[in-house]
Coordinates of C-alpha atoms in Angstrom, one line a residue:
X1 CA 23.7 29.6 20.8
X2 CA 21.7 28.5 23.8
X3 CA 18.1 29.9 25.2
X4 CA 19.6 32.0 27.5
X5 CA 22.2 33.9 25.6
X6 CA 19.7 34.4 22.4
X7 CA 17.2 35.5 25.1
X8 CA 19.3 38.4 26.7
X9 CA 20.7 39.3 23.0
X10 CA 17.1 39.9 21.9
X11 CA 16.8 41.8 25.4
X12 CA 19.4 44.6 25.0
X13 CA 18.2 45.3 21.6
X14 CA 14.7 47.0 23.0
X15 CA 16.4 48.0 26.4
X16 CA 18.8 50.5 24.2
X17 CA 15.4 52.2 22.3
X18 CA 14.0 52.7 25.1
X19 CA 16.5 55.7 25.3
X20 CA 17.5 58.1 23.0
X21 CA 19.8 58.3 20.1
X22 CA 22.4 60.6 22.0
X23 CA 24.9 59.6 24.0
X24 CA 23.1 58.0 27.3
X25 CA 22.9 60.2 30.5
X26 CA 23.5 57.8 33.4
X27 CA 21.8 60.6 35.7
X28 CA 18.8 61.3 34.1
X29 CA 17.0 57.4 34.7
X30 CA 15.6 57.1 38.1
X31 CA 17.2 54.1 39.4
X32 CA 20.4 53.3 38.6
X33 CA 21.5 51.4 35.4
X34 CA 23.0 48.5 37.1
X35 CA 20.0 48.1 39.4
X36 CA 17.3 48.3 36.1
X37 CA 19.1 46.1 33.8
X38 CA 18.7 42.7 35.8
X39 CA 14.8 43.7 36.4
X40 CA 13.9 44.5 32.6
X41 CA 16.2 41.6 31.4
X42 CA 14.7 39.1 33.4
X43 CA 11.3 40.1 32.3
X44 CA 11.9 40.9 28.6
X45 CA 13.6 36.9 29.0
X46 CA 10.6 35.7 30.5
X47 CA 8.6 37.3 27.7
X48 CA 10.7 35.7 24.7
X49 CA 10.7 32.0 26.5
X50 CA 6.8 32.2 26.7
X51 CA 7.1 33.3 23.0
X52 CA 9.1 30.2 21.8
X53 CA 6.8 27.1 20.9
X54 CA 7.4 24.3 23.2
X55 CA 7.5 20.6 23.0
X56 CA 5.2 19.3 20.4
X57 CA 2.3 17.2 22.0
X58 CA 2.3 13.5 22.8
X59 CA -0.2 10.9 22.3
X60 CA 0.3 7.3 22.4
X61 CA -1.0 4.0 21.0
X62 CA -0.3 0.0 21.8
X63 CA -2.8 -2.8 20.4
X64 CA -3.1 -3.8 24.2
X65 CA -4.0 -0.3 24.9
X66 CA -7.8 1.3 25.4
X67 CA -9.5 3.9 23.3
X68 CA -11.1 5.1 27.2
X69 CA -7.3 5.8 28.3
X70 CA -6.2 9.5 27.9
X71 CA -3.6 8.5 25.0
X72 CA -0.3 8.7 27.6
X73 CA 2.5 6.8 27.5
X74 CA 1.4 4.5 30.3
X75 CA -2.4 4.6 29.3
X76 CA -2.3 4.0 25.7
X77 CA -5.2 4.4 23.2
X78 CA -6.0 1.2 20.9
X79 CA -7.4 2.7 17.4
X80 CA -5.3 4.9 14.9
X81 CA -8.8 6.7 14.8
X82 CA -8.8 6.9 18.3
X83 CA -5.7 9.0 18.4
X84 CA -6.8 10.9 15.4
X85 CA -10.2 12.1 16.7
X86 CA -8.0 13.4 19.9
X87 CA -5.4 15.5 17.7
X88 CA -8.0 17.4 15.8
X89 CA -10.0 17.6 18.7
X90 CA -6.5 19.5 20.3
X91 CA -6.2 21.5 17.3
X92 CA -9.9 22.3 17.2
X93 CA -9.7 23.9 20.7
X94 CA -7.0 25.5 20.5
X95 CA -4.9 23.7 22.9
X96 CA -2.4 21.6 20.6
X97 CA 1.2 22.7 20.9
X98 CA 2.6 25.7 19.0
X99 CA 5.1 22.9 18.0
X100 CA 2.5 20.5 16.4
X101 CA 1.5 16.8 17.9
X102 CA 3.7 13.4 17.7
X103 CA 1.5 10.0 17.7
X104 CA 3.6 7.2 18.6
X105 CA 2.6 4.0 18.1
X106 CA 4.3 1.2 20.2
X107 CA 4.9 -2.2 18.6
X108 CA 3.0 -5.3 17.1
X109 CA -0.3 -5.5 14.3
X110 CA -2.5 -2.7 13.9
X111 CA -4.9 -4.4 11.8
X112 CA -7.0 -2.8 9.4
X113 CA -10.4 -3.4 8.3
X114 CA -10.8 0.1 6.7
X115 CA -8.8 2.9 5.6
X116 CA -7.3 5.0 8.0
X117 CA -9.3 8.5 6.9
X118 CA -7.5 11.8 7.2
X119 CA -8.8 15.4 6.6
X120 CA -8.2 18.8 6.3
X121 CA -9.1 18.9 10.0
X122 CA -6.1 16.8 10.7
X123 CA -3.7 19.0 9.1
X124 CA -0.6 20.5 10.9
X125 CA 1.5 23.4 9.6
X126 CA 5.0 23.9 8.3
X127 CA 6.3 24.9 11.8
X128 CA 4.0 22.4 13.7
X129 CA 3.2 19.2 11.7
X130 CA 1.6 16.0 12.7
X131 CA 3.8 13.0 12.9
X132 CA 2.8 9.5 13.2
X133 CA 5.5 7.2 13.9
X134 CA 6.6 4.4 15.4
X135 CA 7.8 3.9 18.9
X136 CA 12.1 4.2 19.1
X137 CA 13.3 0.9 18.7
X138 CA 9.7 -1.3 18.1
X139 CA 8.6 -2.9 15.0
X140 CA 5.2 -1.0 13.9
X141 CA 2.8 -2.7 11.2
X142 CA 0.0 -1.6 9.7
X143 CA -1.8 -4.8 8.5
X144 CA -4.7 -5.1 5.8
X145 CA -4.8 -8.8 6.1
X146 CA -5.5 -11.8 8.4
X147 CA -2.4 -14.5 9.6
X148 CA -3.8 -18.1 8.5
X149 CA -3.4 -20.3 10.9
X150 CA -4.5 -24.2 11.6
X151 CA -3.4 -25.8 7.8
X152 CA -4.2 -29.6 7.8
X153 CA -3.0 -31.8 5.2
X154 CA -5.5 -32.2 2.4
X155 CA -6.9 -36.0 2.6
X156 CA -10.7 -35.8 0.5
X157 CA -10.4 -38.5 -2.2
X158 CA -12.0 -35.6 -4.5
X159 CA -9.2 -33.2 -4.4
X160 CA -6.2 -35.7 -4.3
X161 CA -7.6 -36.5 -7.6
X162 CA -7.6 -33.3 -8.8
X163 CA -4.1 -32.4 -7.5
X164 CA -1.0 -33.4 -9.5
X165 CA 0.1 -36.7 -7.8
X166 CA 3.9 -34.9 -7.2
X167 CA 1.6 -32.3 -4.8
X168 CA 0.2 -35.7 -2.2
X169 CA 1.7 -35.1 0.9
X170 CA 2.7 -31.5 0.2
X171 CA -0.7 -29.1 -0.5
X172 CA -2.4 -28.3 3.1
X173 CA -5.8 -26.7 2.8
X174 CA -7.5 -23.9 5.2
X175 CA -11.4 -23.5 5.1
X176 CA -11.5 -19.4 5.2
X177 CA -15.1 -19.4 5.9
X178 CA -14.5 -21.3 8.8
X179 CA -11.9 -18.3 10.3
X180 CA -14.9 -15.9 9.2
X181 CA -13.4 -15.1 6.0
X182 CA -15.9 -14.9 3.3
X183 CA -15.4 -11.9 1.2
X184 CA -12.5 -12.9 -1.4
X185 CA -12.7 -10.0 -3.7
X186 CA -12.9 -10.4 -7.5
X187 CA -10.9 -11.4 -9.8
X188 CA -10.7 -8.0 -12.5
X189 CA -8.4 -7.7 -15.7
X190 CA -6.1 -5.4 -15.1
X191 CA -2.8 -4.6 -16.3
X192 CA -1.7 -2.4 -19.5
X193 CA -4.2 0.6 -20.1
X194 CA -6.3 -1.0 -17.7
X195 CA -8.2 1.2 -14.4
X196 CA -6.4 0.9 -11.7
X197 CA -8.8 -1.9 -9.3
X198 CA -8.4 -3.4 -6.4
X199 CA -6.8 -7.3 -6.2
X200 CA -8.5 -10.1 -5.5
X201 CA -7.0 -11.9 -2.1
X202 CA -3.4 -12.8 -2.3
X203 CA -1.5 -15.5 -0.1
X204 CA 1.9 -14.4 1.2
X205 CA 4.2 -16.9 3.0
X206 CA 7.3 -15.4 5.2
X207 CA 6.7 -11.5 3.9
X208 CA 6.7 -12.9 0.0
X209 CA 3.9 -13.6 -2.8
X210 CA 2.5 -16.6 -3.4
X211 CA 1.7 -17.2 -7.4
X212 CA -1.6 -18.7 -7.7
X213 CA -1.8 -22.3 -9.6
X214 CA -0.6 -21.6 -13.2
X215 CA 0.7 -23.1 -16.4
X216 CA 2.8 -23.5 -17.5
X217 CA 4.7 -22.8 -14.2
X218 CA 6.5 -20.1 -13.5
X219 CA 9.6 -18.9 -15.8
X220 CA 8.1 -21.2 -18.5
X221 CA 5.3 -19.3 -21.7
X222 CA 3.0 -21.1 -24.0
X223 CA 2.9 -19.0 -27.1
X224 CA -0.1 -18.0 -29.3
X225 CA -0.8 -20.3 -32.0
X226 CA -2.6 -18.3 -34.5
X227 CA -6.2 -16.5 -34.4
X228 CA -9.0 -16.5 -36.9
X229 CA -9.0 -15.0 -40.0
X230 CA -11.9 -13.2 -39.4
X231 CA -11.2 -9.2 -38.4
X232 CA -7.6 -10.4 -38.9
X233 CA -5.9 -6.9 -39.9
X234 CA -2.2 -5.9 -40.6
X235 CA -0.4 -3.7 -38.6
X236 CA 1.6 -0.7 -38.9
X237 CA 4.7 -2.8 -39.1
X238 CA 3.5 -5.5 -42.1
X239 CA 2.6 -7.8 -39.5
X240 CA -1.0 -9.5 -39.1
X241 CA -3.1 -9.5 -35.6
X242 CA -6.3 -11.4 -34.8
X243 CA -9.4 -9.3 -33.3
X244 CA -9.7 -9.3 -29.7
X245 CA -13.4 -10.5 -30.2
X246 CA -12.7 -13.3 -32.0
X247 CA -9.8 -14.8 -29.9
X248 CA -6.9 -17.1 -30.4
X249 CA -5.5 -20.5 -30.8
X250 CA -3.9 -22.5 -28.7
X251 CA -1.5 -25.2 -28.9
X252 CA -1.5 -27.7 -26.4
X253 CA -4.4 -30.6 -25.2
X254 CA -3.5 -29.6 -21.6
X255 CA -6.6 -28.3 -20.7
X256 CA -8.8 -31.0 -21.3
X257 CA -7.8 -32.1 -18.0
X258 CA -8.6 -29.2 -15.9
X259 CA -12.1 -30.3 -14.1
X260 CA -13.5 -26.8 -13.3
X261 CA -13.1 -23.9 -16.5
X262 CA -15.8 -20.9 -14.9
X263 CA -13.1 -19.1 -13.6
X264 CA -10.0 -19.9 -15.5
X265 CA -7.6 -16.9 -16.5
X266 CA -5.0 -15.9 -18.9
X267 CA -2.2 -13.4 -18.3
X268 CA -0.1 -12.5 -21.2
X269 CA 1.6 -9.7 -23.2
X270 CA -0.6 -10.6 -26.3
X271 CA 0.7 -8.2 -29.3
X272 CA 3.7 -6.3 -27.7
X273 CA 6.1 -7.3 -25.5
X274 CA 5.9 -4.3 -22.9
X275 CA 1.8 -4.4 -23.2
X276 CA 0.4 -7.0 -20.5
X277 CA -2.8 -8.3 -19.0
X278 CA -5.1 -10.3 -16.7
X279 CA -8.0 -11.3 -19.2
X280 CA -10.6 -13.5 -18.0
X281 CA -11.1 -16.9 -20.4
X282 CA -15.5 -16.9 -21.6
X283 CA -15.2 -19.7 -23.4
X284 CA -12.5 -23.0 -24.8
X285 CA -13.3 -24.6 -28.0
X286 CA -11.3 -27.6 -27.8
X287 CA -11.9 -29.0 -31.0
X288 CA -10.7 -26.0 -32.7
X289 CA -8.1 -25.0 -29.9
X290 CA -9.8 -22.2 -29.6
X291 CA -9.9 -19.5 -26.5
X292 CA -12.1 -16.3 -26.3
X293 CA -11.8 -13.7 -23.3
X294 CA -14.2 -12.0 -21.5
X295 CA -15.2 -7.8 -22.7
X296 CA -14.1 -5.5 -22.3
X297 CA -11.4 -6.1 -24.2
X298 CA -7.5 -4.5 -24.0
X299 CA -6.1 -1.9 -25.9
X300 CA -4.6 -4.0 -28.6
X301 CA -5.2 -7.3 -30.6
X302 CA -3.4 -11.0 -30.7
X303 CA -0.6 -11.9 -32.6
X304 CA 0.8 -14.9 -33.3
X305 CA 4.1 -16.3 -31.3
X306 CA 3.0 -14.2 -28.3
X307 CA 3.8 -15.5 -24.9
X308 CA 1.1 -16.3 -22.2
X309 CA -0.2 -18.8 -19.4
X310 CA -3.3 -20.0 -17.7
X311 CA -4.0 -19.6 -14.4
X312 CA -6.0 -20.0 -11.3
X313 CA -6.0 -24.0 -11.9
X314 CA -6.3 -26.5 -9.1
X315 CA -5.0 -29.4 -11.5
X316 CA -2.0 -27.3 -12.0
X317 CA -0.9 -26.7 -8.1
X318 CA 2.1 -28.4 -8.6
X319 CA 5.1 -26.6 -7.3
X320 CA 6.3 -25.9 -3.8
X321 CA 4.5 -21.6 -3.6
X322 CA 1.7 -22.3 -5.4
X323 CA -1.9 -22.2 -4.2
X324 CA -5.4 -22.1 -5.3
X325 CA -8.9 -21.2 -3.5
X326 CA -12.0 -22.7 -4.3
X327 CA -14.3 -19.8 -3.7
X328 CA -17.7 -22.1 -3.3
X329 CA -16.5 -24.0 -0.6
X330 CA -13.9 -21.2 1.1
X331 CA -11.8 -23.8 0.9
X332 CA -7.9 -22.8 0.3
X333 CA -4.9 -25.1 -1.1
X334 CA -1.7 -24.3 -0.5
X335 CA 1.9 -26.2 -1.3
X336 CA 4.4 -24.1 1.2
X337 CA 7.9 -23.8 0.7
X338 CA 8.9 -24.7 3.7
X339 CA 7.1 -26.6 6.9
X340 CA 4.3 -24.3 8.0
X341 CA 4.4 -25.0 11.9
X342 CA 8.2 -23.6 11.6
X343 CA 8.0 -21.4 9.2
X344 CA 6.8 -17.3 8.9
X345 CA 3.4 -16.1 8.9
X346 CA 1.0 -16.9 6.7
X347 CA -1.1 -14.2 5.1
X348 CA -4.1 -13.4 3.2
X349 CA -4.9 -10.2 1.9
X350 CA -8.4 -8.6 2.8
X351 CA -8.8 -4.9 3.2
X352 CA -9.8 -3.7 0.0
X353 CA -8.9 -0.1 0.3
X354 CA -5.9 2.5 1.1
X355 CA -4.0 1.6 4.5
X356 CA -3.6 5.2 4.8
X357 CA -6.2 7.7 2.7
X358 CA -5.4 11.4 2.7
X359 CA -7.8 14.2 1.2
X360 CA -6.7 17.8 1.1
X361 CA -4.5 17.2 4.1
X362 CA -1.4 19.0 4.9
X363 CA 1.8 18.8 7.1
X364 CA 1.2 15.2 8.1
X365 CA 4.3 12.8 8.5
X366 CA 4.1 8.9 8.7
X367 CA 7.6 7.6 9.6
X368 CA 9.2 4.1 10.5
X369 CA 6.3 1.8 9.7
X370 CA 5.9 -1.1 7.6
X371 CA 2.4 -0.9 5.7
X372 CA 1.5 -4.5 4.4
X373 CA -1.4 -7.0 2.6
X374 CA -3.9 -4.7 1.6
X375 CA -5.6 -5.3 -2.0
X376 CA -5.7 -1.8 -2.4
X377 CA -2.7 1.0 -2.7
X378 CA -0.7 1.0 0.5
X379 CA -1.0 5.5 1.0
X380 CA -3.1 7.5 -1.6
X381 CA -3.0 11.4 -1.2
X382 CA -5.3 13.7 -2.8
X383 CA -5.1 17.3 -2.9
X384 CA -3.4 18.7 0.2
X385 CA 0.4 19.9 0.3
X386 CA 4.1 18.7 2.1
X387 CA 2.8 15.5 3.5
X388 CA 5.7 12.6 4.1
X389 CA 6.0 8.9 3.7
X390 CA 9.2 8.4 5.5
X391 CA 11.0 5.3 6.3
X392 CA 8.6 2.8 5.9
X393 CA 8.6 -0.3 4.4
X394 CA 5.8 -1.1 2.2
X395 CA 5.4 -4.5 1.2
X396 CA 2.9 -7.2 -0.4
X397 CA 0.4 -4.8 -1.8
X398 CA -2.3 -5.5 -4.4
X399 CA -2.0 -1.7 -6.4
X400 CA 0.6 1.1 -5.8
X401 CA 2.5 1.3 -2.6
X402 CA 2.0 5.3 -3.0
X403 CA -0.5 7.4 -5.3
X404 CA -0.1 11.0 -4.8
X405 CA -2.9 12.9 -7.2
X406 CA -2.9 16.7 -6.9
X407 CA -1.6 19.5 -4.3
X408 CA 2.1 20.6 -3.7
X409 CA 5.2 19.0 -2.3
X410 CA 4.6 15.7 -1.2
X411 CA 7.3 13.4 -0.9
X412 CA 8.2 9.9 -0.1
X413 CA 11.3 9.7 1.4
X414 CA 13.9 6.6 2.2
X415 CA 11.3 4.1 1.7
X416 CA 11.8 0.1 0.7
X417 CA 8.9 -0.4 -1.4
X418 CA 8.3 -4.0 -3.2
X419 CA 6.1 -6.7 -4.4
X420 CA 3.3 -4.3 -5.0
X421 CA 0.6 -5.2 -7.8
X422 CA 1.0 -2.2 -9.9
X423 CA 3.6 -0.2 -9.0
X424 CA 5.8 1.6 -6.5
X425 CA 4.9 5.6 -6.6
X426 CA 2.8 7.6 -8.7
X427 CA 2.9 11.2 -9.1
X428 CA 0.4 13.8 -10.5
X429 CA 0.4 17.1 -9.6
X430 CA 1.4 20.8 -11.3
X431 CA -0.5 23.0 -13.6
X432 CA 0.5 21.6 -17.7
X433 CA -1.2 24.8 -19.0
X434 CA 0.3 27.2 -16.8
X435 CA 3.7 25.4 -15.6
X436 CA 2.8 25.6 -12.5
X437 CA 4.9 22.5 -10.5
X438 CA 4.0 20.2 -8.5
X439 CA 6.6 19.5 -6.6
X440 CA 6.5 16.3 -5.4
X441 CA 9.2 14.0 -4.9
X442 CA 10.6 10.5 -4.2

């Protein structure tokens, strides 16, 4: 039904009580019915169409735009804060739409060297939410790293001799502290039982993950040897397991040729095979084959035949994908698997926190936008209720692409969500004692 039929049926309604029950005397109004009707319809219309909410507001962004411009379409602001600090200062005055507030962002790299905070404050309603989205048609990225440019072919007499002799002539190298880039984050064990932590910096190569020298390489296991008898124990199953303390033993003489052990690393599902982790190496025994990790220990112990691999070793870059950074020097290594002056982007991971961070907000849509190379989780949402992910793609992230802890009905909706650290989406939320649901969705 169109505005202007549902405006004159909701117009008779209150024209007929105006009179009484009875059968209507034509001759007791004092102007004629045909004469009155047009009058009181037209105004009781007017009435209902200043009633109905109209268009929701519009506010614009373009990285070539300015946060002094008023936010239009042809005077763009620049920062996602920019436009935020302008919607709640709408809603604050009372002058944002009955209809709520669309943000549209036009193309290209938004990058990111924080968390995009949202609030209460920034909250719309269920008849009038906030939408951030991109522009119809344009490609939209919110980007937590930095693109590497300028690779050279690695030619210090040092490092060739440290590199593999298949890797000459491949391996390019980058100095990141030259580019400004000095804060590499830390390499944390994480994995099964472990607290969720942000990633170290991660190289990605045409919108895919790099793997960071290892060995043996990738698709191939060394398996645990053995452990020490002492704190040996049996399990539940009439297995043995070494103590975590005391370590385990190792088969092969391969690491006697890796030059630099300080920050060598082991990932490996070390007594069950659906129980991983990233455990830092303290200390190699060669003579006894013997390796030791770093406290605090995992959740379980080492047993024997378990499969594993070493990495973050420079000797070992020898594979087209594989890289390595030498954190004293800022100096990265990289083999790409393909020419790098035709080939995609390069990336490096930097922002160590949420590309999008929501605390008891409500009502708030992102749609259409891809959310990329952040160490972090690419959304987390606290508290709050009926916010939306929609339609992004979320890619090359070091935790979750989507943490939602607490509140009511938030959902993630036709999202492509992959090569994330941790995980995809994770949902807490509802009341165990009283059954209270949640309500969240994917």
């Amino acid at each position: 039904m169109s505005r202007k039929y549902f405006g004159r049926l909701l117009a008779l309604a209150p024209t007929r009580a105006m009179r009484h029950d009875g059968r209507v005397n034509m001759a007791s109004q004092n102007l004629p019915l045909m004469s009155a009707r047009p009058a009181q319809l037209l105004i009781l219309s007017t009435i209902l169409l200043l009633a109905l909410p109209g268009p929701a507001a519009q506010l614009y962004l373009s990285t070539a735009g300015s946060d002094n411009n008023p936010g239009t379409r042809a005077k763009p602001f620049a920062t996602l804060e920019r436009a935020r600090d302008e919607a709640r200062k709408l809603r604050q005055e009372g002058r944002l739409s009955r209809s709520g507030a669309t943000i549209w962002l036009q193309g290209g790299d938004y990058l990111r060297t924080n968390a995009l905070q949202l609030t209460a404050a920034d909250s719309g309603t269920p008849n009038a939410p906030i939408v951030w989205r991109a522009a119809k048609g344009e490609d939209v990225r919110l980007l937590g790293g930095r693109k590497l440019v300028g690779l050279e072919s690695v030619a210090d007499p040092a490092i060739l001799a440290r590199l593999p002799a298949v890797a000459h002539g491949h391996v390019m190298q980058v100095n990141l502290k030259a580019l400004g880039i000095s804060d590499f984050g830390q390499m944390r064990s994480r994995g099964f039982a472990r607290p969720l932590t942000p990633a170290h910096c991660e190289l990605f190569f045409g919108g895919r993950p790099m793997t960071l020298a290892r060995w043996p390489n990738e698709g191939e296991w060394e398996r645990i040897a053995g452990y020490p008898d002492a704190g040996a124990t049996k399990d539940e199953h009439g297995g043995k397991t070494g103590k975590l303390e005391e370590g385990f033993v190792f088969s092969s003489d391969r690491p006697r040729g890796w030059k630099e052990l300080g920050d060598l690393w082991v990932h490996g599902y070390w007594s069950w095979d659906w129980a991983n982790s990233y455990e830092r190496v303290a200390s190699i025994d060669f003579e006894h084959r013997l390796i030791k990790t770093a406290a605090p220990y995992g959740l379980y112990s080492f047993r024997k035949g378990q499969r594993f691999y070493f990495l973050n070793v420079m000797e070992e870059l020898d594979q087209p994908g594989e890289w390595f950074l030498d954190r004293q020097t800022g100096v990265l290594y990289f083999w790409p698997p393909g020419e790098p002056q035709k080939s995609p982007e390069i990336l490096l991971s930097l922002l160590a926190e949420p590309l999008l961070k929501f605390t008891d907000v409500s009502h708030v849509t992102f749609r259409g936008l891809v959310l990329e190379a952040t160490r972090g989780s690419a959304v987390q949402i606290e508290g709050g209720a009926s916010n939306r992910i929609a339609g992004c793609v979320i890619r090359n992230i070091g935790d979750y692409g989507v943490t939602i802890e607490g509140g009511t009905g938030h959902g993630v909706v036709s999202c492509d969500i992959f090569d994330t650290g941790d995980g995809g989406v994770s949902l807490e939320g509802g009341d165990r004692q009283t059954l209270q649901p949640g309500g969240h969705f994917v």
